[in-house]
PDB file of N, CA and C in Angstrom:
ATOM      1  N   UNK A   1      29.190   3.227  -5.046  1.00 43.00           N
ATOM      2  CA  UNK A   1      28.569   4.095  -4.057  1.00 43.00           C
ATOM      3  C   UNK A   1      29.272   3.908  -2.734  1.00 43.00           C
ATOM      4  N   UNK A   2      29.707   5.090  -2.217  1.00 44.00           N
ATOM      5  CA  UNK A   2      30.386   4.747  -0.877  1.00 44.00           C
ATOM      6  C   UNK A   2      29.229   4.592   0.317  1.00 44.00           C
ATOM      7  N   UNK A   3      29.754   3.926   1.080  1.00 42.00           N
ATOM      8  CA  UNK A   3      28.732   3.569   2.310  1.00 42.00           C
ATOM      9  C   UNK A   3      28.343   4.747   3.473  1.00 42.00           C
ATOM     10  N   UNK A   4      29.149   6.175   3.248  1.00 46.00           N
ATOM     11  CA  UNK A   4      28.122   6.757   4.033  1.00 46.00           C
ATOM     12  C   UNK A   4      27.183   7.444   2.908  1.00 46.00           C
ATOM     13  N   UNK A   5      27.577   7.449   1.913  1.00 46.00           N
ATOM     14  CA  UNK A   5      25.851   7.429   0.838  1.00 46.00           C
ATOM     15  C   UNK A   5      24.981   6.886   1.189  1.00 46.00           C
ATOM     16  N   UNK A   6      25.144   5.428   1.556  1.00 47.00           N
ATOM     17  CA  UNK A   6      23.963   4.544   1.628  1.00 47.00           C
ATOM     18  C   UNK A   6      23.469   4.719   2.985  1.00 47.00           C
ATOM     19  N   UNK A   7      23.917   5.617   3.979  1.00 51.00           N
ATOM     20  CA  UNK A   7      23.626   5.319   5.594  1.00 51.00           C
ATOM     21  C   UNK A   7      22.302   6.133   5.717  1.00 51.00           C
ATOM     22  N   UNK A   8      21.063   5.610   6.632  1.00 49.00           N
ATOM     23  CA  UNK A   8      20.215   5.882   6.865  1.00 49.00           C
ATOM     24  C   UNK A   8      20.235   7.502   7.331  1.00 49.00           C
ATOM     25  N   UNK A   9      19.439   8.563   7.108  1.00 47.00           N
ATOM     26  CA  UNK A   9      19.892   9.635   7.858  1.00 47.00           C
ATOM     27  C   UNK A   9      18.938   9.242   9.166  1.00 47.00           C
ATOM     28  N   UNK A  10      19.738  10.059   9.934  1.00 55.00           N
ATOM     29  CA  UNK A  10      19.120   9.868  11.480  1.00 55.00           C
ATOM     30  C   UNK A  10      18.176  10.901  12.145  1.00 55.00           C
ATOM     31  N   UNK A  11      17.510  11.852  10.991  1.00 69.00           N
ATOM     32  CA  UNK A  11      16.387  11.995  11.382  1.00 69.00           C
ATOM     33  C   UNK A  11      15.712  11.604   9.923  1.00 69.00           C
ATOM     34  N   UNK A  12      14.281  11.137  10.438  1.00 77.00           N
ATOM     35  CA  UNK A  12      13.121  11.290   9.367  1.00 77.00           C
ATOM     36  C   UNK A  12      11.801  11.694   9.488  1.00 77.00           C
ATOM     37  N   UNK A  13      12.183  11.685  10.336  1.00 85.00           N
ATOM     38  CA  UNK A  13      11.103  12.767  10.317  1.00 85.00           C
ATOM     39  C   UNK A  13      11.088  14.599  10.200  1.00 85.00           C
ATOM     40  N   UNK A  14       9.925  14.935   9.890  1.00 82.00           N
ATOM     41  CA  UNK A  14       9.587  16.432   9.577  1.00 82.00           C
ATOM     42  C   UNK A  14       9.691  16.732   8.373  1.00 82.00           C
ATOM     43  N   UNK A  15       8.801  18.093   7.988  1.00 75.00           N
ATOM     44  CA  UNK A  15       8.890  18.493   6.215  1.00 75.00           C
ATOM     45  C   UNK A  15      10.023  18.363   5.427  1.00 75.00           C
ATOM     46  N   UNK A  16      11.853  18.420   5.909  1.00 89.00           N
ATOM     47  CA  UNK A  16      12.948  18.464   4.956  1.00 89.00           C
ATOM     48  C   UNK A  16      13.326  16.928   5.029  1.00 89.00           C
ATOM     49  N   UNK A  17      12.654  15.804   5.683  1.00 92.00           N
ATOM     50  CA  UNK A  17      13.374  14.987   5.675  1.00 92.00           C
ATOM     51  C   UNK A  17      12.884  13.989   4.213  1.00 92.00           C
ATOM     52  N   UNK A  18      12.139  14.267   3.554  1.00 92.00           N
ATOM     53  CA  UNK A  18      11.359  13.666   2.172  1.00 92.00           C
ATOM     54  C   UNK A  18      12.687  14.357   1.208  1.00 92.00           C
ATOM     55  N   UNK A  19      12.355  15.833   1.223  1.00 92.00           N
ATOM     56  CA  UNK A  19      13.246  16.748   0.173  1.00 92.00           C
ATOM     57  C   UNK A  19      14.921  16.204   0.473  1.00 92.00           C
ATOM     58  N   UNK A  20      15.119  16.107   1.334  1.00 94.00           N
ATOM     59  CA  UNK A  20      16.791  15.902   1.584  1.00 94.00           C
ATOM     60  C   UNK A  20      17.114  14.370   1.388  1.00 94.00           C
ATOM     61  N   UNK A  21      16.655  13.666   1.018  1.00 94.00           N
ATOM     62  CA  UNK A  21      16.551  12.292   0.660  1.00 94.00           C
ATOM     63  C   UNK A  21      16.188  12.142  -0.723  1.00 94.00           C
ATOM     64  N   UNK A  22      15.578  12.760  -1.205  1.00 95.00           N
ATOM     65  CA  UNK A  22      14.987  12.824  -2.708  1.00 95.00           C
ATOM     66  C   UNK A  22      16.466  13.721  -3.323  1.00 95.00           C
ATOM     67  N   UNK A  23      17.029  14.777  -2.489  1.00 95.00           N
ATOM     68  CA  UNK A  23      18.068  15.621  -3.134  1.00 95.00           C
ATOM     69  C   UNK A  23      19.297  14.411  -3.131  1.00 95.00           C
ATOM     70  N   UNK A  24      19.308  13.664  -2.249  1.00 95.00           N
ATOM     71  CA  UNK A  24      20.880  12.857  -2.266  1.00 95.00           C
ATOM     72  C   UNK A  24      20.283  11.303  -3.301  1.00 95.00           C
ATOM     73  N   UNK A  25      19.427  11.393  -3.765  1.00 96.00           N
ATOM     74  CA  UNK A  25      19.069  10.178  -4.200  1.00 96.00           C
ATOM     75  C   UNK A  25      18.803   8.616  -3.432  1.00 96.00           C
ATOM     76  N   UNK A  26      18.350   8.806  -1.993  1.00 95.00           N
ATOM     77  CA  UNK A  26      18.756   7.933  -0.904  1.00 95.00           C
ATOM     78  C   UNK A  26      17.251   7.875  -0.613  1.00 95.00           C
ATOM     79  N   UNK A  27      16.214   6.823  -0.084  1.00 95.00           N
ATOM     80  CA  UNK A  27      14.950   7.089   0.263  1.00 95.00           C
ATOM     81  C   UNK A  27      15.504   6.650   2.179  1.00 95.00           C
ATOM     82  N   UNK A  28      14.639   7.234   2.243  1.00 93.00           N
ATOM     83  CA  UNK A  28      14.958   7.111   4.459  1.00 93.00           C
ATOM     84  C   UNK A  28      15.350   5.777   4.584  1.00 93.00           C
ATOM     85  N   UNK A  29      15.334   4.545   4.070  1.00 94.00           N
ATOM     86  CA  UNK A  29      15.797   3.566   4.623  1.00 94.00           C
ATOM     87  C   UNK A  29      17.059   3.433   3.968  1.00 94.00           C
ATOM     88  N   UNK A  30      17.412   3.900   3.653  1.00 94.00           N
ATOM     89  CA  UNK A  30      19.415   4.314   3.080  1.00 94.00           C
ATOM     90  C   UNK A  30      19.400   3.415   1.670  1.00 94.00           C
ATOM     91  N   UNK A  31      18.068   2.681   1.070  1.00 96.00           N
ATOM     92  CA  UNK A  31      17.773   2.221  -0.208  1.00 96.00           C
ATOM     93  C   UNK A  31      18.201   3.768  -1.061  1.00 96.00           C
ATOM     94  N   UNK A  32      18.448   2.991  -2.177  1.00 97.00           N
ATOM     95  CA  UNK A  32      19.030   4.338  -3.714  1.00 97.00           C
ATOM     96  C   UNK A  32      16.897   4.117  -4.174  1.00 97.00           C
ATOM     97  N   UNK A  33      17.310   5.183  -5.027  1.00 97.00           N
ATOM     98  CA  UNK A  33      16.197   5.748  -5.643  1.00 97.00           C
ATOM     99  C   UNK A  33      16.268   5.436  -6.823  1.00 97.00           C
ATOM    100  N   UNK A  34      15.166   4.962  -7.799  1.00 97.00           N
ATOM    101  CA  UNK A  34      16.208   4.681  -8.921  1.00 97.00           C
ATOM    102  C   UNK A  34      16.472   5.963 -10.079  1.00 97.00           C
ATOM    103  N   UNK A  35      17.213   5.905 -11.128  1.00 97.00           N
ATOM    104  CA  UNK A  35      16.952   7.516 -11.950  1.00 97.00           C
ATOM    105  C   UNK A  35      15.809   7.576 -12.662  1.00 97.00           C
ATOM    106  N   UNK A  36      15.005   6.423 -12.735  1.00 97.00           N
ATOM    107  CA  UNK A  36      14.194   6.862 -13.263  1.00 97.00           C
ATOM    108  C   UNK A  36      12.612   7.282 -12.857  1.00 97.00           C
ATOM    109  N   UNK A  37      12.829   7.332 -11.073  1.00 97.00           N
ATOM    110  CA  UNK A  37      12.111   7.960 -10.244  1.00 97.00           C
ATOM    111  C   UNK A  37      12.287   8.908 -10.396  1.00 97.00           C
ATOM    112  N   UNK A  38      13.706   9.464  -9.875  1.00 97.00           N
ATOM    113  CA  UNK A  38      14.074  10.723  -9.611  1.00 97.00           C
ATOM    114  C   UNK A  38      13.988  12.046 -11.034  1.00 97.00           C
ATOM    115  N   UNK A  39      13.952  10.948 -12.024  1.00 97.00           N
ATOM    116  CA  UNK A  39      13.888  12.141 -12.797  1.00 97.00           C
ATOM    117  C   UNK A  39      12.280  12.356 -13.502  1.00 97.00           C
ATOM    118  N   UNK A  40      11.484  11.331 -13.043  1.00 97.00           N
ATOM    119  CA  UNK A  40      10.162  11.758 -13.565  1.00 97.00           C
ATOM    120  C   UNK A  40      10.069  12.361 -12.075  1.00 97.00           C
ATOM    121  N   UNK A  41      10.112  12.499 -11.072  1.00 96.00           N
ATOM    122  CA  UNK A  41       9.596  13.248  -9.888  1.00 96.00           C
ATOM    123  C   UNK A  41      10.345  14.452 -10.539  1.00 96.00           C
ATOM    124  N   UNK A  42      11.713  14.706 -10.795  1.00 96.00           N
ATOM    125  CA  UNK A  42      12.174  16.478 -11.348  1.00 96.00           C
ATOM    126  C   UNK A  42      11.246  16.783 -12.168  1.00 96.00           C
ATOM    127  N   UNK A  43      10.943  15.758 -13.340  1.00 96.00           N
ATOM    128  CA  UNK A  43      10.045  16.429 -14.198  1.00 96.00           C
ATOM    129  C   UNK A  43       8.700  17.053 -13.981  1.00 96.00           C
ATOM    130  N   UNK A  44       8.279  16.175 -12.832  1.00 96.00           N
ATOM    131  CA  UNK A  44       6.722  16.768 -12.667  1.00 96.00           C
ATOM    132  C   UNK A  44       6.922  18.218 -11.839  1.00 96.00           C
ATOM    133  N   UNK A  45       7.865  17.828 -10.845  1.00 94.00           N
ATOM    134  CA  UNK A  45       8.314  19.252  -9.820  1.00 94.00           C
ATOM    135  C   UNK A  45       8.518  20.719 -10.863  1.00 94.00           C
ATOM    136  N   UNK A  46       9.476  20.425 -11.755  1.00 95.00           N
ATOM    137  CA  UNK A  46       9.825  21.364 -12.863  1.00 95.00           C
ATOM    138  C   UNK A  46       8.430  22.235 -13.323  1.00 95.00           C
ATOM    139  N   UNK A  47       7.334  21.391 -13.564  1.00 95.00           N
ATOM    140  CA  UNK A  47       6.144  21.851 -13.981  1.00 95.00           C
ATOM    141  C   UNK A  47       5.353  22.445 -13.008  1.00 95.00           C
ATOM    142  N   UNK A  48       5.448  21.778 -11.951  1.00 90.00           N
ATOM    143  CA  UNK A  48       4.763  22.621 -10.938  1.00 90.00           C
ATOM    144  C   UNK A  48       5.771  24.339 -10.540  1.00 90.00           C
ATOM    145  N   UNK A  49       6.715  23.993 -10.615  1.00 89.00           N
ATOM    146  CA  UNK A  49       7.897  25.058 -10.044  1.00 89.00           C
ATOM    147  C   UNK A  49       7.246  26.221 -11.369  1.00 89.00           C
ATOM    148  N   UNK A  50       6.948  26.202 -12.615  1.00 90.00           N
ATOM    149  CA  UNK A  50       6.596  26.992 -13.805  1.00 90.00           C
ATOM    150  C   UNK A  50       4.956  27.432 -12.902  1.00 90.00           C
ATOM    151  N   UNK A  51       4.206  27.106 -12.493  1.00 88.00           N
ATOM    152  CA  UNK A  51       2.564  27.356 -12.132  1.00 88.00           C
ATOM    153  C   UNK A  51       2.257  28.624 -11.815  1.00 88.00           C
ATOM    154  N   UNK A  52       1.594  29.506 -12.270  1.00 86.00           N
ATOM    155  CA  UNK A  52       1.130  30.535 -11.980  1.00 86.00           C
ATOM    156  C   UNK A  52       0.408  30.431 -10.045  1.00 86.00           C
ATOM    157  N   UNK A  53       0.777  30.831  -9.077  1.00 82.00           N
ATOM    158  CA  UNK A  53       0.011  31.038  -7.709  1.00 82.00           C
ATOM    159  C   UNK A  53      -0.502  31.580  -7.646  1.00 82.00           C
ATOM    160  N   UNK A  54      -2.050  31.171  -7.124  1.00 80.00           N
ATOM    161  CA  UNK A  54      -3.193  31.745  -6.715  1.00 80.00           C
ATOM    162  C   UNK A  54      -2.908  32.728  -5.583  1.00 80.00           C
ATOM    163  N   UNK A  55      -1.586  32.605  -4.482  1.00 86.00           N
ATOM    164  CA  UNK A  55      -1.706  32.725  -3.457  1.00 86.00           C
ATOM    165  C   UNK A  55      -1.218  32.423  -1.795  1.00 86.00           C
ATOM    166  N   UNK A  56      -0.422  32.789  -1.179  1.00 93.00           N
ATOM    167  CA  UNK A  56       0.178  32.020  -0.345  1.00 93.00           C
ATOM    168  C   UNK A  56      -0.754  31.902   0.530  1.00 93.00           C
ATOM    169  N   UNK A  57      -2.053  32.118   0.940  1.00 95.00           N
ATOM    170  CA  UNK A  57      -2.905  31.730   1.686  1.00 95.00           C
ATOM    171  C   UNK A  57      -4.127  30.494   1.313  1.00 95.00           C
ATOM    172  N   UNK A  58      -3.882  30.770  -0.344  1.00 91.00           N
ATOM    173  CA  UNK A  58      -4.698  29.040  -1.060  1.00 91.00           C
ATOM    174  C   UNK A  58      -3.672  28.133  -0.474  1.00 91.00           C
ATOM    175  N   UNK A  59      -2.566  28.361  -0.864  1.00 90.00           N
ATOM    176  CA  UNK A  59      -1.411  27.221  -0.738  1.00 90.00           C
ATOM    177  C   UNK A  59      -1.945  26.760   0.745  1.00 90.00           C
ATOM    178  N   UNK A  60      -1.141  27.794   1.867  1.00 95.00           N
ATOM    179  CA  UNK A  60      -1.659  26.958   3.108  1.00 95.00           C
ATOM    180  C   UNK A  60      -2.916  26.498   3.656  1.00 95.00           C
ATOM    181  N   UNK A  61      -3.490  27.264   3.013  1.00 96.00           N
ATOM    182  CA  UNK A  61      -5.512  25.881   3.482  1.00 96.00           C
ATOM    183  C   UNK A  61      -4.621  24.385   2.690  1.00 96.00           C
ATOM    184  N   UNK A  62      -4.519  24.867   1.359  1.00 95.00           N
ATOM    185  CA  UNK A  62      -4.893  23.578   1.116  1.00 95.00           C
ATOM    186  C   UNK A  62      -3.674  22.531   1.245  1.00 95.00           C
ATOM    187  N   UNK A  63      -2.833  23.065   2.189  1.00 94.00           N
ATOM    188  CA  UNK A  63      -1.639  21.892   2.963  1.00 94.00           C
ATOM    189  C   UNK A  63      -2.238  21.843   4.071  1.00 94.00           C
ATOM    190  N   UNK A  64      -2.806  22.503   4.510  1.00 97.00           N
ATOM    191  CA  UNK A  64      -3.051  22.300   6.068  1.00 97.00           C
ATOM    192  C   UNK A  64      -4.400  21.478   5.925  1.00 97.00           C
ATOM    193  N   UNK A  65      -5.488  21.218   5.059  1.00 98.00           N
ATOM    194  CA  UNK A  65      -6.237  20.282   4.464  1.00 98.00           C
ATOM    195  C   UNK A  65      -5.413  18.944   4.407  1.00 98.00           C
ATOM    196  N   UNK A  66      -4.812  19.030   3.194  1.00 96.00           N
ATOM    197  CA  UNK A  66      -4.085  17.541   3.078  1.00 96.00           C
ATOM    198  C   UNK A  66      -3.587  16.754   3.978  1.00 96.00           C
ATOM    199  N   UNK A  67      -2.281  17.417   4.666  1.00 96.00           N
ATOM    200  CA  UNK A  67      -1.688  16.696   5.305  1.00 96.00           C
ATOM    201  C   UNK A  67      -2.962  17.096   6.764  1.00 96.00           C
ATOM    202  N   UNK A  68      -3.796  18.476   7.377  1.00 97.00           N
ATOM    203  CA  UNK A  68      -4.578  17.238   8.517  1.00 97.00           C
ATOM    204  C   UNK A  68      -5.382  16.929   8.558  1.00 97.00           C
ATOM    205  N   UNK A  69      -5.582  15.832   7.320  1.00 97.00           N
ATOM    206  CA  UNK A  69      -6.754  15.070   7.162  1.00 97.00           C
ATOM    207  C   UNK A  69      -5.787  13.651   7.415  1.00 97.00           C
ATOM    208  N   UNK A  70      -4.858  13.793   7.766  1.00 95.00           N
ATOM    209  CA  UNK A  70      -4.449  12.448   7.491  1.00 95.00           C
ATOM    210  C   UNK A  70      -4.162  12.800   9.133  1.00 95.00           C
ATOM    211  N   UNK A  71      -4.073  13.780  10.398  1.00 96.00           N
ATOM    212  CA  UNK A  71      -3.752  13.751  11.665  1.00 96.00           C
ATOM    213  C   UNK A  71      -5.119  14.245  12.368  1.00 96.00           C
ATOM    214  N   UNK A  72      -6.023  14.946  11.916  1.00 97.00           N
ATOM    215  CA  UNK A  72      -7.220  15.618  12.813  1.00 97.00           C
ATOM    216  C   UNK A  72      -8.160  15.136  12.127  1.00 97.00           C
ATOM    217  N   UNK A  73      -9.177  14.831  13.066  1.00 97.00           N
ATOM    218  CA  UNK A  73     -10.737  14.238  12.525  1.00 97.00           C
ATOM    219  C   UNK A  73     -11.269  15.631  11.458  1.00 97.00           C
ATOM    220  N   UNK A  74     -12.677  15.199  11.097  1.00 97.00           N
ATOM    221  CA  UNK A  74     -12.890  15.892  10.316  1.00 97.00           C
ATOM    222  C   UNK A  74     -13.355  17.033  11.060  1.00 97.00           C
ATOM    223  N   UNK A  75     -14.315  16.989  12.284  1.00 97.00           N
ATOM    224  CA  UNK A  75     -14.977  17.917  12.651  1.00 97.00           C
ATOM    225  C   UNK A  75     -14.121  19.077  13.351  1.00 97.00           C
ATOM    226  N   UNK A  76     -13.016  18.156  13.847  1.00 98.00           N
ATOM    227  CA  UNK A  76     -11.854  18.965  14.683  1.00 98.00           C
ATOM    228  C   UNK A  76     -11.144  20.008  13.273  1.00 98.00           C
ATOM    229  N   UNK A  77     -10.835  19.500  12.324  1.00 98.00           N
ATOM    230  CA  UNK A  77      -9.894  19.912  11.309  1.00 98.00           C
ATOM    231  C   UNK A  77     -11.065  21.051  10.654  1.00 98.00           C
ATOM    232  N   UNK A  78     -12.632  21.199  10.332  1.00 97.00           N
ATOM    233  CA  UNK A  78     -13.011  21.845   9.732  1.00 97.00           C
ATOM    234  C   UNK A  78     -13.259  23.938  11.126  1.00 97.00           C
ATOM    235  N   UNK A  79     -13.565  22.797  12.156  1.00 98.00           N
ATOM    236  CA  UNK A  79     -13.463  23.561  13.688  1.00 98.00           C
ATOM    237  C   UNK A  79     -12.175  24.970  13.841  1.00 98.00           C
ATOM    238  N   UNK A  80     -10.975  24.209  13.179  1.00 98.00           N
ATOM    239  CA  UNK A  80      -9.763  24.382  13.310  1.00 98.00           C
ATOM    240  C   UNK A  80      -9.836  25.448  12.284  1.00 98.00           C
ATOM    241  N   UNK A  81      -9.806  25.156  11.242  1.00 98.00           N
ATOM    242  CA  UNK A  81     -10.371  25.773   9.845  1.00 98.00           C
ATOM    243  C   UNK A  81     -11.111  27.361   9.860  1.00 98.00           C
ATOM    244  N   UNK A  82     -12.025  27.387  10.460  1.00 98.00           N
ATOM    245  CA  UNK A  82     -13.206  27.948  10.562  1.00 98.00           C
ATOM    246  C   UNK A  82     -12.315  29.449  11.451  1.00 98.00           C
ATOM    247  N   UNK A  83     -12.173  28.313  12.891  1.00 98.00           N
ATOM    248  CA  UNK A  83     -10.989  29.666  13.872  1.00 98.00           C
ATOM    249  C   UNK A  83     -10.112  30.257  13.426  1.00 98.00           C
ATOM    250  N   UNK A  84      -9.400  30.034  12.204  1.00 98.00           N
ATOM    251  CA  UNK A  84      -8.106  30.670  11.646  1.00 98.00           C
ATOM    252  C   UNK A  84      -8.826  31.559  10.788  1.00 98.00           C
ATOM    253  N   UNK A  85      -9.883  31.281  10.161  1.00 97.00           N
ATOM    254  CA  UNK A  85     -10.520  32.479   8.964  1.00 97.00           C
ATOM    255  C   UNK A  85     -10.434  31.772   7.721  1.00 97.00           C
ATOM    256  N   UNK A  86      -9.997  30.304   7.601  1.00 97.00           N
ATOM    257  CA  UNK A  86     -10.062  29.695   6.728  1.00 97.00           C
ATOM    258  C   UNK A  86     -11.758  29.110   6.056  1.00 97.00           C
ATOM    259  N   UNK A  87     -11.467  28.984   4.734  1.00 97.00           N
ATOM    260  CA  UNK A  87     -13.269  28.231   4.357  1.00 97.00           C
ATOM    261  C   UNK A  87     -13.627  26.776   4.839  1.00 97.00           C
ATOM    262  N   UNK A  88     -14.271  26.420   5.259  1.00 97.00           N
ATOM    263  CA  UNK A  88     -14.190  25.248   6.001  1.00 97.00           C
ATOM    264  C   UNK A  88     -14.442  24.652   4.814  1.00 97.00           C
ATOM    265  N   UNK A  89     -14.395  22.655   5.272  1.00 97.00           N
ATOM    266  CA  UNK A  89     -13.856  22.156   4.376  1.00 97.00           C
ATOM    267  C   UNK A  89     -14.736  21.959   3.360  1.00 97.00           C
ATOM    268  N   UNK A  90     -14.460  21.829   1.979  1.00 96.00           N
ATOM    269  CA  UNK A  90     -15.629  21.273   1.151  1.00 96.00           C
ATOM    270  C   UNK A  90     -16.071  20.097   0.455  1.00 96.00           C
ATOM    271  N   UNK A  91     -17.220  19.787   0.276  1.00 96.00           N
ATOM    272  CA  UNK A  91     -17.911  18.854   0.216  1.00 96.00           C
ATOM    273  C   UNK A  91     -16.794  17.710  -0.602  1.00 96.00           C
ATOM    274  N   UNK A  92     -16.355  18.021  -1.713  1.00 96.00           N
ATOM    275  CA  UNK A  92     -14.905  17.353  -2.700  1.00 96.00           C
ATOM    276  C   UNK A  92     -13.940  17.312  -1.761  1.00 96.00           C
ATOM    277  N   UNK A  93     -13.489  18.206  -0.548  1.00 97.00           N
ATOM    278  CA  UNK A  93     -12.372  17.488   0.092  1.00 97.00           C
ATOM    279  C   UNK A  93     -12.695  16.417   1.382  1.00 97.00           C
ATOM    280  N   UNK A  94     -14.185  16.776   2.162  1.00 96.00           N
ATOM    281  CA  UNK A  94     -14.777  15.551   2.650  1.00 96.00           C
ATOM    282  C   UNK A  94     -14.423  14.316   2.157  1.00 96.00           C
ATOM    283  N   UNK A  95     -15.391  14.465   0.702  1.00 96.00           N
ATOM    284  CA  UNK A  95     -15.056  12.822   0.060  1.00 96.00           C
ATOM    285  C   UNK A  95     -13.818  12.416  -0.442  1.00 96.00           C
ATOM    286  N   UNK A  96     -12.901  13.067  -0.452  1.00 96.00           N
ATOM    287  CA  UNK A  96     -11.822  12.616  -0.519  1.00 96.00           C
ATOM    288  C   UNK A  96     -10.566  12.187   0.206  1.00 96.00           C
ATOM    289  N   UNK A  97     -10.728  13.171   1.329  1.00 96.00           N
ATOM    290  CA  UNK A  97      -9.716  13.036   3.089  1.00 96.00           C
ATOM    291  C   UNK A  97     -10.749  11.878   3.628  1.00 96.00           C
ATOM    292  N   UNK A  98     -12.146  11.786   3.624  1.00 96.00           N
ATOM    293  CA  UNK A  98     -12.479  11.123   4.859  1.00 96.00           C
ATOM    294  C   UNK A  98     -13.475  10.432   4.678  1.00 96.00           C
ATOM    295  N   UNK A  99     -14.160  10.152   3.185  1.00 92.00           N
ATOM    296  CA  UNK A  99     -14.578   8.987   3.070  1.00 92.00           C
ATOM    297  C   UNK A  99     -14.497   8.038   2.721  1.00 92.00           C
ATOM    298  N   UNK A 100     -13.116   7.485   2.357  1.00 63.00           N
ATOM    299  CA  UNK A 100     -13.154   5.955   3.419  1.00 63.00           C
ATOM    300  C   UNK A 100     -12.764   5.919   4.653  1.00 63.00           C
ATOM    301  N   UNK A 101     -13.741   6.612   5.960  1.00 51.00           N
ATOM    302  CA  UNK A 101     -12.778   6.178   6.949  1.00 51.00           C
ATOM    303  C   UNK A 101     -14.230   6.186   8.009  1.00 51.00           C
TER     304      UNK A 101
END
């Protein structure tokens, strides 16, 4: 492996910086991945990539759920929710974003 393979990329943050690290086989700390990560992660991706979509507006509730439950409280995030025209949150994603916290 040559050594600018192994070099940390110098950003890591934001949504492409997971995918562009997973594509070169490199995880953000310039560590290798091993193949047999990378290819059960293709495999599961592969299956999802086949999925019939509900929807590009299910999709974004339920990213904008996931990932801000892990940055906005609950009341702020369901608040947030509510103003866009989204369903606020439900009782299964409560207990799951925010009760343990």
């Amino acid at each position: 492996m040559t050594v600018e393979a192994n070099q940390v990329n110098p950003s890591t943050k934001g949504a492409d910086a997971v995918d562009e690290a997973i594509a070169k086989g490199i995880d953000l700390d310039g560590s290798t991945i091993e193949p047999t990560k990378l290819d059960l992660y293709h495999k599961v991706m592969a299956l999802e990539g086949d999925r019939q979509r509900s929807g590009v507006k299910n999709t974004m509730r339920s990213r904008i759920v996931r990932i801000g439950a892990k940055h906005i409280s609950q009341a702020e995030l369901n608040q947030m929710l509510e103003e866009a025209d989204f369903a606020p949150l439900k009782d299964k994603e409560i207990a799951f974003y925010y009760g343990g916290k």
